XYZ file of C-alpha atoms in Angstrom:
230
model
C 7.014 -1.944 11.655
C 7.524 -0.587 14.942
C 10.231 2.170 14.924
C 11.768 4.256 17.479
C 13.738 7.528 16.205
C 16.044 9.266 18.743
C 13.826 8.478 22.030
C 14.708 10.037 25.157
C 12.628 9.338 28.174
C 12.709 11.463 31.501
C 10.896 11.152 34.704
C 9.231 14.074 36.390
C 12.152 14.577 38.964
C 14.434 15.282 35.605
C 16.018 11.472 35.520
C 16.717 10.706 31.990
C 16.229 6.926 31.799
C 16.422 6.638 28.026
C 18.638 8.808 25.936
C 18.628 9.476 22.003
C 17.761 5.556 21.385
C 16.890 4.623 17.676
C 16.215 0.970 16.409
C 13.113 -0.839 14.678
C 11.154 -4.140 14.994
C 9.883 -5.716 11.772
C 6.688 -7.664 11.625
C 7.360 -11.373 13.257
C 10.794 -10.388 14.215
C 12.286 -11.345 17.692
C 14.650 -8.739 19.169
C 16.201 -9.117 22.583
C 17.196 -5.969 24.753
C 19.659 -6.888 27.417
C 21.468 -4.306 29.961
C 22.448 -3.998 33.669
C 19.725 -2.900 36.292
C 18.769 0.635 35.614
C 19.902 0.386 32.129
C 16.427 1.551 30.975
C 15.244 -1.248 29.734
C 11.737 -0.857 31.454
C 11.399 2.431 31.137
C 11.741 2.160 27.225
C 9.305 -0.368 27.049
C 6.792 1.664 29.142
C 7.372 4.395 26.457
C 6.299 2.291 23.513
C 2.774 1.992 24.999
C 2.587 5.740 26.417
C 2.725 4.900 30.120
C 5.869 7.246 29.864
C 5.552 9.638 27.216
C 8.920 10.393 25.211
C 10.569 13.879 26.218
C 12.073 13.689 22.878
C 11.954 11.610 19.488
C 9.199 9.672 18.185
C 7.820 5.986 18.138
C 6.135 5.084 14.825
C 4.019 2.106 14.561
C 3.175 1.722 10.829
C 2.022 4.991 9.735
C 1.063 6.148 13.071
C 3.557 8.271 15.439
C 2.648 7.989 18.927
C 0.842 10.732 20.910
C -1.482 11.435 23.608
C -4.440 11.624 21.166
C -3.781 7.894 19.632
C -2.824 6.215 22.713
C -5.703 4.218 22.879
C -5.232 2.666 19.126
C -1.434 2.212 19.860
C -2.181 0.332 23.063
C -4.626 -2.100 21.060
C -1.876 -2.901 18.684
C 1.333 -3.137 20.971
C 0.773 -5.368 24.121
C 3.119 -5.170 27.193
C 3.398 -8.369 29.543
C 5.014 -6.864 33.056
C 7.669 -8.575 34.527
C 5.345 -9.359 37.648
C 1.859 -11.221 36.379
C 0.173 -10.124 39.555
C 0.150 -6.568 37.799
C -2.048 -7.733 35.022
C -4.061 -10.216 36.868
C -6.448 -8.574 39.461
C -10.252 -9.800 38.315
C -11.916 -12.992 40.224
C -11.094 -15.567 37.270
C -8.736 -15.780 34.152
C -11.687 -15.298 31.988
C -12.426 -12.182 33.210
C -8.645 -10.876 33.317
C -8.407 -12.036 29.941
C -11.974 -10.340 28.889
C -10.921 -6.595 30.411
C -9.119 -5.440 27.391
C -11.574 -6.649 24.699
C -14.400 -5.185 27.009
C -12.350 -1.912 27.862
C -12.248 -1.387 23.953
C -15.833 -1.894 23.373
C -16.318 -5.356 22.074
C -19.605 -7.211 22.570
C -19.838 -9.946 24.911
C -19.840 -12.526 22.084
C -16.754 -11.050 20.448
C -14.999 -10.855 23.722
C -15.813 -14.460 24.594
C -14.392 -15.436 21.114
C -11.220 -13.258 21.746
C -10.993 -14.656 25.306
C -11.423 -18.499 24.367
C -8.941 -18.252 21.355
C -6.110 -16.496 23.395
C -6.757 -18.956 26.077
C -6.544 -21.831 23.317
C -3.375 -20.418 21.742
C -1.778 -20.892 24.974
C -3.214 -24.271 25.904
C -4.623 -22.783 28.942
C -8.351 -23.018 28.486
C -8.496 -25.203 31.646
C -7.637 -22.185 33.390
C -10.469 -20.061 32.566
C -12.799 -20.528 35.591
C -9.612 -20.230 37.940
C -8.769 -17.410 40.361
C -5.376 -15.872 39.621
C -4.610 -16.407 43.384
C -4.657 -20.100 42.835
C -2.304 -20.323 39.795
C 1.583 -21.376 39.661
C 3.971 -18.823 38.559
C 4.106 -20.594 35.298
C 0.483 -20.377 34.876
C 0.040 -16.877 35.697
C 2.850 -15.874 33.493
C 0.688 -17.791 30.269
C -2.527 -16.130 31.909
C -0.845 -12.481 31.556
C 0.395 -12.976 28.082
C -3.425 -14.218 27.354
C -4.667 -10.798 28.752
C -2.440 -9.472 25.926
C -3.133 -11.658 22.947
C -6.849 -11.177 23.463
C -6.177 -7.768 21.853
C -5.023 -9.105 18.443
C -1.829 -7.033 18.859
C 0.722 -6.532 16.046
C 3.634 -6.482 18.429
C 4.371 -7.682 22.025
C 6.903 -6.445 24.628
C 8.038 -8.448 27.422
C 9.538 -7.280 30.661
C 11.744 -10.079 31.949
C 9.331 -12.911 30.962
C 11.428 -15.595 32.756
C 11.357 -13.952 36.146
C 9.821 -16.067 39.134
C 9.771 -19.152 36.709
C 11.300 -22.561 37.550
C 13.102 -24.489 35.038
C 10.233 -26.464 33.585
C 8.045 -23.391 33.542
C 10.834 -21.680 31.822
C 11.049 -24.267 28.879
C 7.352 -24.262 28.384
C 7.400 -20.417 28.283
C 10.019 -20.276 25.809
C 8.215 -22.939 23.405
C 5.041 -20.924 23.835
C 7.044 -17.523 22.684
C 8.673 -19.156 20.034
C 5.115 -20.000 18.482
C 3.633 -16.725 18.825
C 3.645 -14.742 15.282
C 3.921 -11.209 16.321
C 6.853 -8.776 16.524
C 8.242 -9.278 19.661
C 10.810 -7.031 21.807
C 12.160 -9.233 25.057
C 13.997 -7.274 27.585
C 15.685 -9.992 29.844
C 18.752 -10.847 32.082
C 18.560 -14.204 30.663
C 20.839 -14.699 27.814
C 20.140 -18.144 26.957
C 16.598 -17.311 26.620
C 17.644 -14.484 24.169
C 19.729 -16.443 22.124
C 16.955 -19.336 21.855
C 14.331 -16.924 20.888
C 16.066 -13.834 19.166
C 17.817 -13.294 16.111
C 18.894 -9.784 17.038
C 19.988 -8.035 20.385
C 19.854 -4.218 21.530
C 22.350 -3.682 24.300
C 21.592 -0.834 26.542
C 24.044 1.112 29.064
C 23.154 3.974 31.054
C 20.182 4.913 28.792
C 22.107 4.797 25.677
C 21.975 2.196 22.937
C 25.602 0.753 23.071
C 24.989 -1.935 20.554
C 22.509 -3.154 18.053
C 23.426 -6.762 16.443
C 23.233 -10.531 15.947
C 23.245 -13.245 18.868
C 26.886 -13.270 18.506
C 26.649 -9.917 21.042
C 25.631 -12.307 23.659
C 29.006 -14.052 23.524
C 30.887 -10.806 23.551
C 32.523 -10.862 27.023
C 34.079 -7.436 26.414
C 30.877 -5.719 25.351
C 28.867 -7.484 28.343
C 31.135 -6.627 30.766
C 31.434 -2.810 29.808
C 27.918 -2.674 30.073
C 27.602 -4.207 33.651
C 26.287 -7.708 32.675
């Protein structure tokens, strides 16, 4: 289980991006996180992998509690897919991009190659292995970015606006891919239809606070969405 307890996140200038938020995500559960721009969705995701360390509260992954000493372990078990795939694809080829994580964590070349190939096969993009990320479509880049995370064999996946920049066909393909991945997922999105298709629970953030935690009927609650600026 991924569990967040009274989490508060602050930036160095004192801006409080997330305030006293608590929730959990079970293994295999898909949870959407919605909210207006500036509601704290990205900040919360970044805190779950220690890019932003909590100012208060705790983040639990099973028996482990995130701290500066165990960041390496946490990041091997929680994978974050950024909104812009170009933030995760920076090597000459997709194979090298996907291999970067396992190599950084000490995998030998044989194990790295197996992890890369398995991740690419699972997303049906093995044909992209030798391609430069500069030559890929938006949908291909998105899948390649997901592969960089899957190669670490994480327990949970975090997505920041996974449908951003995608045309309708690529969006449909992405939804199909995400529906088949077995990991627990926390998906920050403005795409309410995607959230309803993929997720069984919805977290609604409003000005850094958790305004609601419920079923997908929340996505059709016009009053709650309006109050949250959606």
